[in-house]
Coordinates of C-alpha atoms and ligand atoms in Angstrom, one line a residue:
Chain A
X1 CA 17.6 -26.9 -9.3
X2 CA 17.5 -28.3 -5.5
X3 CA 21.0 -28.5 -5.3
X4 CA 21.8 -25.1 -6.5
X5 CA 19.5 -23.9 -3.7
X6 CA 21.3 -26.0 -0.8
X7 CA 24.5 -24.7 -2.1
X8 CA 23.2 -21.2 -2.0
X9 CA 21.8 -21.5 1.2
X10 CA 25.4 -23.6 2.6
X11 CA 27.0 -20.5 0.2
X12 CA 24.7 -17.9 2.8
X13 CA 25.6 -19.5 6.0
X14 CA 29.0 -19.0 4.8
X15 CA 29.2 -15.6 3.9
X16 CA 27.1 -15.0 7.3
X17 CA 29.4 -17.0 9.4
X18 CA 32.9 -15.9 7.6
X19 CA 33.5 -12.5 8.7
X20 CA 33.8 -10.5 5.4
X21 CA 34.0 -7.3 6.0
X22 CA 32.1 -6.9 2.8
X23 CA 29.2 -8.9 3.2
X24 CA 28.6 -7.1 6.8
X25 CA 29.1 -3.8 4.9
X26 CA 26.5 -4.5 2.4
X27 CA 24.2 -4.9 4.9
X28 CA 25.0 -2.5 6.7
X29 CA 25.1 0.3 3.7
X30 CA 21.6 -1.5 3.0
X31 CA 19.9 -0.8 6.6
X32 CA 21.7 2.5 6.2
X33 CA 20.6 3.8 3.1
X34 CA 17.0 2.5 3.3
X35 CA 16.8 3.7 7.4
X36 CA 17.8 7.4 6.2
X37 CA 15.8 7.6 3.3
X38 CA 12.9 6.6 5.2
X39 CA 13.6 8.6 8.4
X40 CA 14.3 11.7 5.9
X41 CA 10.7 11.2 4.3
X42 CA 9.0 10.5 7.1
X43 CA 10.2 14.1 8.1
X44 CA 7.7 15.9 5.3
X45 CA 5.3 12.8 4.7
X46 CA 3.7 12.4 8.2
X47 CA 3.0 16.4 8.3
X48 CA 1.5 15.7 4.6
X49 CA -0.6 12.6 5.4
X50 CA -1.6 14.3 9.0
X51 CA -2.9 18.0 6.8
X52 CA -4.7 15.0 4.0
X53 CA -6.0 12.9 6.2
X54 CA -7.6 15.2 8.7
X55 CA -8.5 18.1 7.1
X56 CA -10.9 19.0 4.5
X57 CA -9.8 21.4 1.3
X58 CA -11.0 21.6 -2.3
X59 CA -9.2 19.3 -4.7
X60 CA -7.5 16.9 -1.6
X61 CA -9.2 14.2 -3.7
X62 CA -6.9 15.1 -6.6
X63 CA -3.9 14.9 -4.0
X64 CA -4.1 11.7 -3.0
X65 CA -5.1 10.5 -6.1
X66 CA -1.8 11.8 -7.3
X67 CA 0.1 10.4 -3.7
X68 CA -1.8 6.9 -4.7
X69 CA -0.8 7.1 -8.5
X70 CA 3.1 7.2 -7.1
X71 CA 2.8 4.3 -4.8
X72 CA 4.0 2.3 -7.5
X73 CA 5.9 4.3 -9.3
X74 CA 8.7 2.3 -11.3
X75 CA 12.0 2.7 -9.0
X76 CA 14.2 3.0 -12.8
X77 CA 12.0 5.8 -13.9
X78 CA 12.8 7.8 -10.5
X79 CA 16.4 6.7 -10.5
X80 CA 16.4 8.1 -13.9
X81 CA 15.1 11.6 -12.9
X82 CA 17.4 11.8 -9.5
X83 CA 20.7 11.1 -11.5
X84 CA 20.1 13.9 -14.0
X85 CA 19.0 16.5 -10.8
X86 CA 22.1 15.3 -8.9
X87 CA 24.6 14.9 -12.3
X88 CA 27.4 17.6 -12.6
X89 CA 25.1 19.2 -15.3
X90 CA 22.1 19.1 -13.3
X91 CA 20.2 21.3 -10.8
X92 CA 21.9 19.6 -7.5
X93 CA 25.2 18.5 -9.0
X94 CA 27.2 20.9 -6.2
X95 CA 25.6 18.7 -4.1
X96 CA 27.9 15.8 -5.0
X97 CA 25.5 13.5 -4.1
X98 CA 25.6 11.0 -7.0
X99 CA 27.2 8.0 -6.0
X100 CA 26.7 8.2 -2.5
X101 CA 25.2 6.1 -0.2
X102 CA 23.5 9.6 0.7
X103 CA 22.5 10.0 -2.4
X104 CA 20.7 7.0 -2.8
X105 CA 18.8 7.7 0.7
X106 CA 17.8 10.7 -0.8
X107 CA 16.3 9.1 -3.9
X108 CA 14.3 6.6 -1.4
X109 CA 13.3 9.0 0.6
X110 CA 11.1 10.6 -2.5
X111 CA 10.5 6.8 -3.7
X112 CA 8.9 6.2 -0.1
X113 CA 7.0 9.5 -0.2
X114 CA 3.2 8.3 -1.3
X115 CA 3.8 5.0 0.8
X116 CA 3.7 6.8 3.3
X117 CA 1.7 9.7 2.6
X118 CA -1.0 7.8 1.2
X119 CA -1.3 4.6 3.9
X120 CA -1.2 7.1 6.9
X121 CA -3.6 9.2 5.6
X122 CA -6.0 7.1 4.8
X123 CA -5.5 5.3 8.6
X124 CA -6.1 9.3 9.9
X125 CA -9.0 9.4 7.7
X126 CA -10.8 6.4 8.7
X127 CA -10.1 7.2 12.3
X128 CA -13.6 6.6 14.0
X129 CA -15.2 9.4 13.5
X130 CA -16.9 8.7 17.0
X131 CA -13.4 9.9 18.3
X132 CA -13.6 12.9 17.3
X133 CA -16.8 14.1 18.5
X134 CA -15.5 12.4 21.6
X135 CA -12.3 14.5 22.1
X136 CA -14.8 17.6 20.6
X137 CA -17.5 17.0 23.7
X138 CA -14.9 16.7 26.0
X139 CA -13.4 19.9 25.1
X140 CA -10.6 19.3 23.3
X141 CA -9.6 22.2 20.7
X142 CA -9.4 21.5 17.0
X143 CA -5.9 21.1 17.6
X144 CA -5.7 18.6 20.7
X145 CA -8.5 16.6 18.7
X146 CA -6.1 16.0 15.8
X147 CA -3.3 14.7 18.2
X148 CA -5.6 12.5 19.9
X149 CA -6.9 11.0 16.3
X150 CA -2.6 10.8 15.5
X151 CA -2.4 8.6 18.9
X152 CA -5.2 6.3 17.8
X153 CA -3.8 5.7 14.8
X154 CA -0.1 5.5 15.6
X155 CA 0.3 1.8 15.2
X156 CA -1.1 2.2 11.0
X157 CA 1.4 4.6 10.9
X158 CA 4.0 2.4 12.4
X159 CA 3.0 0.1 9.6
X160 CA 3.0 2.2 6.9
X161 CA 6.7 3.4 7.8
X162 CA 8.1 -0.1 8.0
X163 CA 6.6 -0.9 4.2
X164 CA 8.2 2.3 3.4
X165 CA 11.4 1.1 4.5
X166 CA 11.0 -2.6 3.3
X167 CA 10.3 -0.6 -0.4
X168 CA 13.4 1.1 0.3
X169 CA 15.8 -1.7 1.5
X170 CA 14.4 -4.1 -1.7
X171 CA 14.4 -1.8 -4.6
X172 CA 17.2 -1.9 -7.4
X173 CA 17.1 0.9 -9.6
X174 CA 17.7 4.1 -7.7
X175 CA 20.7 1.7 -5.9
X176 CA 21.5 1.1 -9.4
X177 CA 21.6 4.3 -10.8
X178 CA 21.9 7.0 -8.6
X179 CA 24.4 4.9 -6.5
X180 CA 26.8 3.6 -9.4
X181 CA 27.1 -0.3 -7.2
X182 CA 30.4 0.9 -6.7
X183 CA 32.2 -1.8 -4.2
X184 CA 32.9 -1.2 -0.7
X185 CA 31.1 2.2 -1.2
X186 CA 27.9 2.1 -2.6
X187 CA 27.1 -1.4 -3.2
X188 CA 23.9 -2.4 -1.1
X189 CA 22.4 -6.0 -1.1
X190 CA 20.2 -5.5 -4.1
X191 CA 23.3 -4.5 -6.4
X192 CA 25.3 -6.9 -5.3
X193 CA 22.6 -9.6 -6.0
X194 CA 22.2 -8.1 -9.6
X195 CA 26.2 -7.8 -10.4
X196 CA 26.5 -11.4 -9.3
X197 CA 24.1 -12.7 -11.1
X198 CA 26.3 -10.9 -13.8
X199 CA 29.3 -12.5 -12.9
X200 CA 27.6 -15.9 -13.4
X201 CA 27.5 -16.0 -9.8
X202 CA 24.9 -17.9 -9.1
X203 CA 25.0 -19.2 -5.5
X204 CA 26.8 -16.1 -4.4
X205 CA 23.5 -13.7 -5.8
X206 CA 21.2 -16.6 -3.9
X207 CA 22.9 -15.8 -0.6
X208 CA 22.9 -12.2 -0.5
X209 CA 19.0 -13.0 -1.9
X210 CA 18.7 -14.9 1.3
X211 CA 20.2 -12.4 3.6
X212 CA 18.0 -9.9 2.2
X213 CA 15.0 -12.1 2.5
X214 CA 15.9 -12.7 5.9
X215 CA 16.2 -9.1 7.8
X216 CA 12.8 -8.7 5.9
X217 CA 11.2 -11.6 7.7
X218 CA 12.5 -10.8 11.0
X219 CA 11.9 -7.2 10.8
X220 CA 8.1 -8.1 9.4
X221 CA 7.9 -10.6 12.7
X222 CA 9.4 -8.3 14.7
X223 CA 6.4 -5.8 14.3
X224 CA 3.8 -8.6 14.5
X225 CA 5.3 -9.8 17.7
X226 CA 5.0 -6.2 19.2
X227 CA 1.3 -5.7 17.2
X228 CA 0.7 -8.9 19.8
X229 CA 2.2 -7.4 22.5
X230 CA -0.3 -4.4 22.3
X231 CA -3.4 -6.0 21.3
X232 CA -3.3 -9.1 24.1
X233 CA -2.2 -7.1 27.3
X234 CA 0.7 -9.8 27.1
X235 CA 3.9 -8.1 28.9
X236 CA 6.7 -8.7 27.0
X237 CA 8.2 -10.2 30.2
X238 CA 5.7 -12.5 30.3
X239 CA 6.0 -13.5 26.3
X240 CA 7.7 -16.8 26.1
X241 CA 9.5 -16.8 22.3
X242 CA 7.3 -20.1 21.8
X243 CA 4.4 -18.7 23.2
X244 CA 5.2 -15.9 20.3
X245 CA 5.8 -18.3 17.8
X246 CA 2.8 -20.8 18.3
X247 CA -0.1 -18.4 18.9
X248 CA -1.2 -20.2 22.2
Chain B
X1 CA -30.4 31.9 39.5
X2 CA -30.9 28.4 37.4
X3 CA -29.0 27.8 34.1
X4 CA -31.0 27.7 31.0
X5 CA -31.2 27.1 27.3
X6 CA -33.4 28.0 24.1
X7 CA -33.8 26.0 21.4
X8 CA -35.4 28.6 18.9
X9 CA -36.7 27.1 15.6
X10 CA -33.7 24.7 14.9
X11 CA -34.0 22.7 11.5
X12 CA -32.0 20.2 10.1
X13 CA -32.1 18.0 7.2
X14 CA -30.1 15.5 5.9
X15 CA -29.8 15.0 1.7
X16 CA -34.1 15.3 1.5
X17 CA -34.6 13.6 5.1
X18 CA -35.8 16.3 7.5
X19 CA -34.5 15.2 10.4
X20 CA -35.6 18.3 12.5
X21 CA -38.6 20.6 11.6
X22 CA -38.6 24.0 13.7
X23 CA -37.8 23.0 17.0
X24 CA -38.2 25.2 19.6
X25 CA -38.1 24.2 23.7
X26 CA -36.8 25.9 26.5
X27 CA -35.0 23.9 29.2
X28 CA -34.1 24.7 32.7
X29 CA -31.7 23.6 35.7
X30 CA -32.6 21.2 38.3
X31 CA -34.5 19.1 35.9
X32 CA -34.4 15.9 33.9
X33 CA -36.0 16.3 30.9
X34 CA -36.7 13.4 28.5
X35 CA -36.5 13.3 25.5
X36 CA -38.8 10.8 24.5
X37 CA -39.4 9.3 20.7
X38 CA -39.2 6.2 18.6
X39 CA -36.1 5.9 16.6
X40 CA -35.4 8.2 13.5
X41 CA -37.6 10.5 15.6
X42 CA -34.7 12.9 15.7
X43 CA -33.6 12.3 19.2
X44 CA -29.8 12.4 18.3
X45 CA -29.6 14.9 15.8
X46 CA -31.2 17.0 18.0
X47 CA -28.9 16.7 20.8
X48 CA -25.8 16.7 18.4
X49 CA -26.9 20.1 18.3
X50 CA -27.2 21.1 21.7
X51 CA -23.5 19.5 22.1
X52 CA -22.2 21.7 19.3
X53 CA -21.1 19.2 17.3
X54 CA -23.5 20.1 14.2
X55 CA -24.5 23.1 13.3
X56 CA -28.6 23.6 12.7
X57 CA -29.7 25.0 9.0
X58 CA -31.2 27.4 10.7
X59 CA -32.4 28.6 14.1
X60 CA -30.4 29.3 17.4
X61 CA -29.2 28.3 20.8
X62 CA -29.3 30.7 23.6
X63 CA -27.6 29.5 27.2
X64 CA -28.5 32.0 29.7
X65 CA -29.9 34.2 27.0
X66 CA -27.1 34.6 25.2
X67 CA -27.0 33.5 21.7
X68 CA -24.6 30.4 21.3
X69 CA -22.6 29.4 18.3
X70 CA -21.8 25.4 18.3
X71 CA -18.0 26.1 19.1
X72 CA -19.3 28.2 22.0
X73 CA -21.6 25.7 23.2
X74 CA -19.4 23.1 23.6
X75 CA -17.3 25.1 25.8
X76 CA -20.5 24.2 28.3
X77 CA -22.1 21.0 27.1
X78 CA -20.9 17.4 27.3
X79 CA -22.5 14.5 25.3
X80 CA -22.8 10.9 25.7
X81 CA -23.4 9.4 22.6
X82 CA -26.2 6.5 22.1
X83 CA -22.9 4.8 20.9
X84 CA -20.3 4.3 23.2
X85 CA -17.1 5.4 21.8
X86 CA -13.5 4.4 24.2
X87 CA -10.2 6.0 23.3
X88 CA -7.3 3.5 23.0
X89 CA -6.2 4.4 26.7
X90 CA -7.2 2.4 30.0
X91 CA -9.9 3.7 32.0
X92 CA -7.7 5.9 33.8
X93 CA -7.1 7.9 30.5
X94 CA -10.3 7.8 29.3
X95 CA -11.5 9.5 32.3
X96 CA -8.4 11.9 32.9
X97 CA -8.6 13.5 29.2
X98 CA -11.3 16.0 29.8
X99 CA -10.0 17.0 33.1
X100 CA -6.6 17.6 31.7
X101 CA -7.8 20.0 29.0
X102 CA -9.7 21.9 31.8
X103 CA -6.7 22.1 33.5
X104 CA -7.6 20.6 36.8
X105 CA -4.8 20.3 38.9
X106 CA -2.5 17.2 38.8
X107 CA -2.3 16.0 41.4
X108 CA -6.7 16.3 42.1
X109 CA -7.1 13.9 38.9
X110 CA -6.8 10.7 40.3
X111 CA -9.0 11.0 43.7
X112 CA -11.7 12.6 41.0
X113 CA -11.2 9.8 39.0
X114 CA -11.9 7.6 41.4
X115 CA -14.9 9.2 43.0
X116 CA -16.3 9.2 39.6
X117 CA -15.6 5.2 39.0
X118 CA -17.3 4.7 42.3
X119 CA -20.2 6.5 41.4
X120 CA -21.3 4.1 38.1
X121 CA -19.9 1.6 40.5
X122 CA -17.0 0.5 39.0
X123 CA -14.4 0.5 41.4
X124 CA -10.7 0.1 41.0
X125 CA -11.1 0.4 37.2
X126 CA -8.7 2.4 36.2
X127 CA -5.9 0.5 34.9
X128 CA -8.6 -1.9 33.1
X129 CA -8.6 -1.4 29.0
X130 CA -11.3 1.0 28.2
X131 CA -11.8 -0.8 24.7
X132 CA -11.7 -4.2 26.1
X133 CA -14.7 -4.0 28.6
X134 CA -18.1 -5.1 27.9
X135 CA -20.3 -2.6 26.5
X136 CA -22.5 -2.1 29.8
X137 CA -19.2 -1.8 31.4
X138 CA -18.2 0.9 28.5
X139 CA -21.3 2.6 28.5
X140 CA -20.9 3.3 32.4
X141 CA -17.3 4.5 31.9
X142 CA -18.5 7.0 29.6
X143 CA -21.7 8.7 31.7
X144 CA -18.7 8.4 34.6
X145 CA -16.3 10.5 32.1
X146 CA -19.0 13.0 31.4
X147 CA -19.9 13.8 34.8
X148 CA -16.6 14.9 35.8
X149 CA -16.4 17.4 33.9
X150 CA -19.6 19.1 35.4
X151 CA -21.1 20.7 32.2
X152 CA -24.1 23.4 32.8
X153 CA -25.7 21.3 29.8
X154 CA -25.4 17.4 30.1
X155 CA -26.5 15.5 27.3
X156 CA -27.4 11.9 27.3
X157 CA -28.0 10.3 24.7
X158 CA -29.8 6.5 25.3
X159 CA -27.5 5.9 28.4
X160 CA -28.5 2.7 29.4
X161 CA -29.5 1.2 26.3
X162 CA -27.0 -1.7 26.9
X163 CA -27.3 -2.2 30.1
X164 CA -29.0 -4.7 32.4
X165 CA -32.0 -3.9 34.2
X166 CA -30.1 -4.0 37.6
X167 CA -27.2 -1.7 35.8
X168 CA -29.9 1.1 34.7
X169 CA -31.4 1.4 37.8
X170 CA -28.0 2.1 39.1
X171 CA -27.0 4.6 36.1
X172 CA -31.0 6.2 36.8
X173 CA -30.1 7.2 40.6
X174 CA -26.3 8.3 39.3
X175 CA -28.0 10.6 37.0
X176 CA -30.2 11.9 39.2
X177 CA -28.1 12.5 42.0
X178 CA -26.3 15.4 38.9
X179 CA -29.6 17.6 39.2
X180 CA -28.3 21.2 40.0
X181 CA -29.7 24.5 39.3
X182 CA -26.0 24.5 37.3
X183 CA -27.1 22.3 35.0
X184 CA -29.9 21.4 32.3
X185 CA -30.0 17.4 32.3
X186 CA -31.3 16.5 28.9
X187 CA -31.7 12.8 28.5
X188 CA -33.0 10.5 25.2
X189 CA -34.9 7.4 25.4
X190 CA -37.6 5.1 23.8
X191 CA -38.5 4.0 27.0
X192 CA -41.6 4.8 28.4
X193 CA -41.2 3.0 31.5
X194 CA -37.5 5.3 31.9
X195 CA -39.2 8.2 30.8
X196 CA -41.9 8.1 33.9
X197 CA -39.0 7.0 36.2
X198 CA -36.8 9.9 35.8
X199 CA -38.7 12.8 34.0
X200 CA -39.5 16.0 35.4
X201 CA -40.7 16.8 31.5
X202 CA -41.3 14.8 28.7
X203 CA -40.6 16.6 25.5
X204 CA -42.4 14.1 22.6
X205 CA -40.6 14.4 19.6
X206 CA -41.5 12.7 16.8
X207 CA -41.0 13.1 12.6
X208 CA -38.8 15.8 13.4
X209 CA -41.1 17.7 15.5
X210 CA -42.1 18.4 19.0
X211 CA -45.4 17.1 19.4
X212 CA -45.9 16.8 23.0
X213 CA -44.4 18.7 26.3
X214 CA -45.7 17.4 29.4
X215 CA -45.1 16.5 33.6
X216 CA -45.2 12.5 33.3
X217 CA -48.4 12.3 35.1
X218 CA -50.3 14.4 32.7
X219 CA -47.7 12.9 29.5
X220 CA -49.4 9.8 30.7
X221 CA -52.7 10.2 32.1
X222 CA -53.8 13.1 29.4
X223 CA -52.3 13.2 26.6
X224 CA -53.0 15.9 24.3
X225 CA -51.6 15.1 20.9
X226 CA -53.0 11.9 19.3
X227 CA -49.4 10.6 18.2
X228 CA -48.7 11.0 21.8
X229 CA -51.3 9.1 22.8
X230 CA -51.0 6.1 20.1
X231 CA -46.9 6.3 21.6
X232 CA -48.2 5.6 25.0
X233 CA -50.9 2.7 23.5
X234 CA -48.1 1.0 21.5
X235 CA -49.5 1.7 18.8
X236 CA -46.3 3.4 16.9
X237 CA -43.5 1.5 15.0
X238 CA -40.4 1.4 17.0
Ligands
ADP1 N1 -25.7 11.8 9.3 C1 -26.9 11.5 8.8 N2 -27.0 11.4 7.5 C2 -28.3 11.1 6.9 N3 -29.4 11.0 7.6 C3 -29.3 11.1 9.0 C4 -28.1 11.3 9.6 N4 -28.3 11.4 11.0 C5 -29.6 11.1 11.1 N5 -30.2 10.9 9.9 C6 -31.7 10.7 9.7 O1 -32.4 11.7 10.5 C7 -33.5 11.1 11.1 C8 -33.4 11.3 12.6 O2 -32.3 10.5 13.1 P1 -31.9 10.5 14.6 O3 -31.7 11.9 15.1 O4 -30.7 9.6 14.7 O5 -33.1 9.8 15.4 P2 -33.2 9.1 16.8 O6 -32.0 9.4 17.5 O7 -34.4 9.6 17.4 O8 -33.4 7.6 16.5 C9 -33.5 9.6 10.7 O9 -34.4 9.5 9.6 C10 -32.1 9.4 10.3 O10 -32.1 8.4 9.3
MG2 MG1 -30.6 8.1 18.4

């Protein structure tokens, strides 16, 4: 068991440090199809979690009730449903979007939808109320109150886009099944990991595992770095990596 | 000719708590009036109103005779709340927004700014985090943010609750030096002591209702309503 690990991990550092053209274009189609997808959602999400989270309408309860049920909706089920929409027979085959990497963005994109929808409006709707009678008795319009209540609560949306895209980047089935795991075209580091483990391939499967695990982690300290950054009036100039690291 | 406003018959209650019971008062320019009470008197809901941030269940607001719907009145009112509330900016921001939405010229925002920070004394504070200063510091920030905007109604709500005695005294003369026959000063306190310092009324409001209107020398010296005078005896639960 421990040694098929450290050969995995030996197996990883290879693959890193080899140069295939593959490995960097699974990663790459990864970052790619996961970064679209969530830019594309974020494009009708934010404008839905800004209207649910700061306004008030009969049945918004029912909404986000729905937006909360979809959180974790299972990735197979909405693979399942995209492929027949985009198939030749269905709605959005002239699209020719099945098994492309776009095609998969466009299936994460929906995936991401109540990630995002739900965590940012909630954030909006817990925005101190205090703020808004603030911006209100300082004479803000309805309007410029709702931006200012957006800027407060920027940094829970920042968070809430970067789970989106972590959903994205680690889900199989929509990769699976919208995007066919064709190699060199569609085959992101999830499939890959899946098809090896087909193969028998154990070690290989660990290492593109490991890579995956590892753009995660730096991405997830990446945006805790920069959460200290804001909070502690540390200039980045001034934020020795250790000093980052040890929380001194 | 001296602002004024109306408060005719406002109610307000909250589930089955009536927080206001036909108010009526009429306030003028170039006075401090106090709001005196204990707390749950109705001190804040009352001056929510007068800010147009809550609508009354029924009653009105006139400013200079003219009846006032909340949108309306907020157009001339500015509150400081009882609790201090910072926007995520540094003191700079926090003290530029209502400026900017009245349009004051660029380039006059920072020297007004300043003026203003000098006035709670709290020089050179504008690059400082609003969120991050203590709350006597915060609480001066925002009586410093409301008097820029130079409302005809300033409402204040508890101003120096949190702050030291040497810090209130300072606040007291900063909100004296805003009387103007532009501008009804309304201010809310539990404190009897603040309330003879600063009053030119003292508007007694207890349970929801106006019990007592007085000058402080007769407020203290001759009471007329008995909750008033048990008030003045300590004899009320705080
Ligand atoms: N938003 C609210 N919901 C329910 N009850 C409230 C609310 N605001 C005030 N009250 C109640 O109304 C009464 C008056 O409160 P308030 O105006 O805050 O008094 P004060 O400012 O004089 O201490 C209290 O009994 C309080 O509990
Ligand atoms: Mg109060």
């Amino acid at each position: 068991m421990a040694d098929i690990i450290v050969q995995a991990f030996q197996q990883a550092i290879n693959l890193i440090t080899s140069g295939n053209p593959e490995v960097y274009a699974t990663v790459y189609r990864t970052i790619y199809v996961a970064g679209i997808g969530t830019l594309l959602s974020c494009l009708w999400s934010i404008p839905i979690a800004v209207v649910l989270g700061l306004y008030n309408f009969r049945g918004k309860w029912f909404i986000k009730g729905i937006f909360n049920a979809f959180i974790g909706i299972p990735t197979v089920a909405l693979g399942l449903l995209i492929y027949l929409l985009l198939s030749r027979q269905g709605e959005f085959g002239y699209l020719h979007l099945l098994y492309t990497l776009n095609g998969i963005a466009i299936g994460q994109a929906i995936l991401v939808t109540p990630i995002i929808v739900s965590f940012t409006a909630n954030a909006l709707g817990s925005a101190d109320s205090q703020l808004r009678d603030l911006a209100k008795t300082l004479g803000a319009s309805g309007f410029r109150t709702n931006l200012i209540l957006i800027r407060e609560t920027i940094w829970s949306m920042v968070l809430s886009v970067t789970a989106a895209f972590n959903r994205g980047f680690g889900e199989l089935g929509i990769a699976t099944i919208v995007g066919g795991n064709l190699l060199g075209e569609t085959r992101v580091l999830t499939t890959a990991i899946a098809i090896e483990i087909n193969f028998g391939a154990f070690d290989v499967a660990m290492a593109y595992a490991l890579i995956l695990m590892l753009i995660v982690i730096v991405l997830a300290l990446t945006i805790s770095l920069i959460e200290r950054v804001r909070n502690e009036d540390v200039s980045w100039s001034k934020l020795v990596f250790w000093r980052g690291l040890g929380g001194n | 000719m001296s602002v004024n406003l109306q408060l005719v018959d406002l109610t307000k209650k909250y589930r089955d708590v009536k927080a206001l019971k036909s108010v009526s008062l009429e306030l003028q320019g170039n006075k401090i009036i106090v709001l005196l009470g204990v707390n749950g008197a109705g001190k804040t809901t009352l001056m929510r109103i007068m800010a147009g941030l809550e609508d009354s269940d029924s009653g009105q607001i006139l400013f200079n005779n003219q009846n006032t719907e909340p949108k309306a009145l907020r157009r001339v009112s500015t509150l400081v709340f009882q609790k201090t509330a910072m926007f995520t900016m540094n003191v700079y921001g926090n003290l530029a927004f209502g400026l900017k939405i009245r349009k004051v010229p660029r380039e006059e925002i920072p020297k007004r700014v300043e003026e203003a920070l000098q006035a709670v004394r709290l020089p050179e504070f504008e690059k400082r985090r609003a969120k991050r200063l203590s709350g006597g510091e915060q609480q001066r920030i925002a009586l410093a943010r409301a008097f820029l905007l130079d409302s005809h109604v300033l409402l204040l709500d508890e101003p120096t609750a949190n702050l030291d005695p040497n810090s209130a005294i300072i606040i007291e003369k900063a909100i004296i030096s805003k009387k103007s026959s532009q501008r009804v000063i309304v201010m809310a306190t539990h404190n009897l002591n603040q309330a003879r310092r600063m009053a030119d009324e003292i508007v007694h409001i207890h349970n929801g209702e106006i019990v007592e209107i007085a000058k402080p020398a007769d407020f203290f010296e001759n009471p007329k309503s008995e909750i008033t005078r048990k008030f003045i005896n300590g004899e009320l639960d705080f």
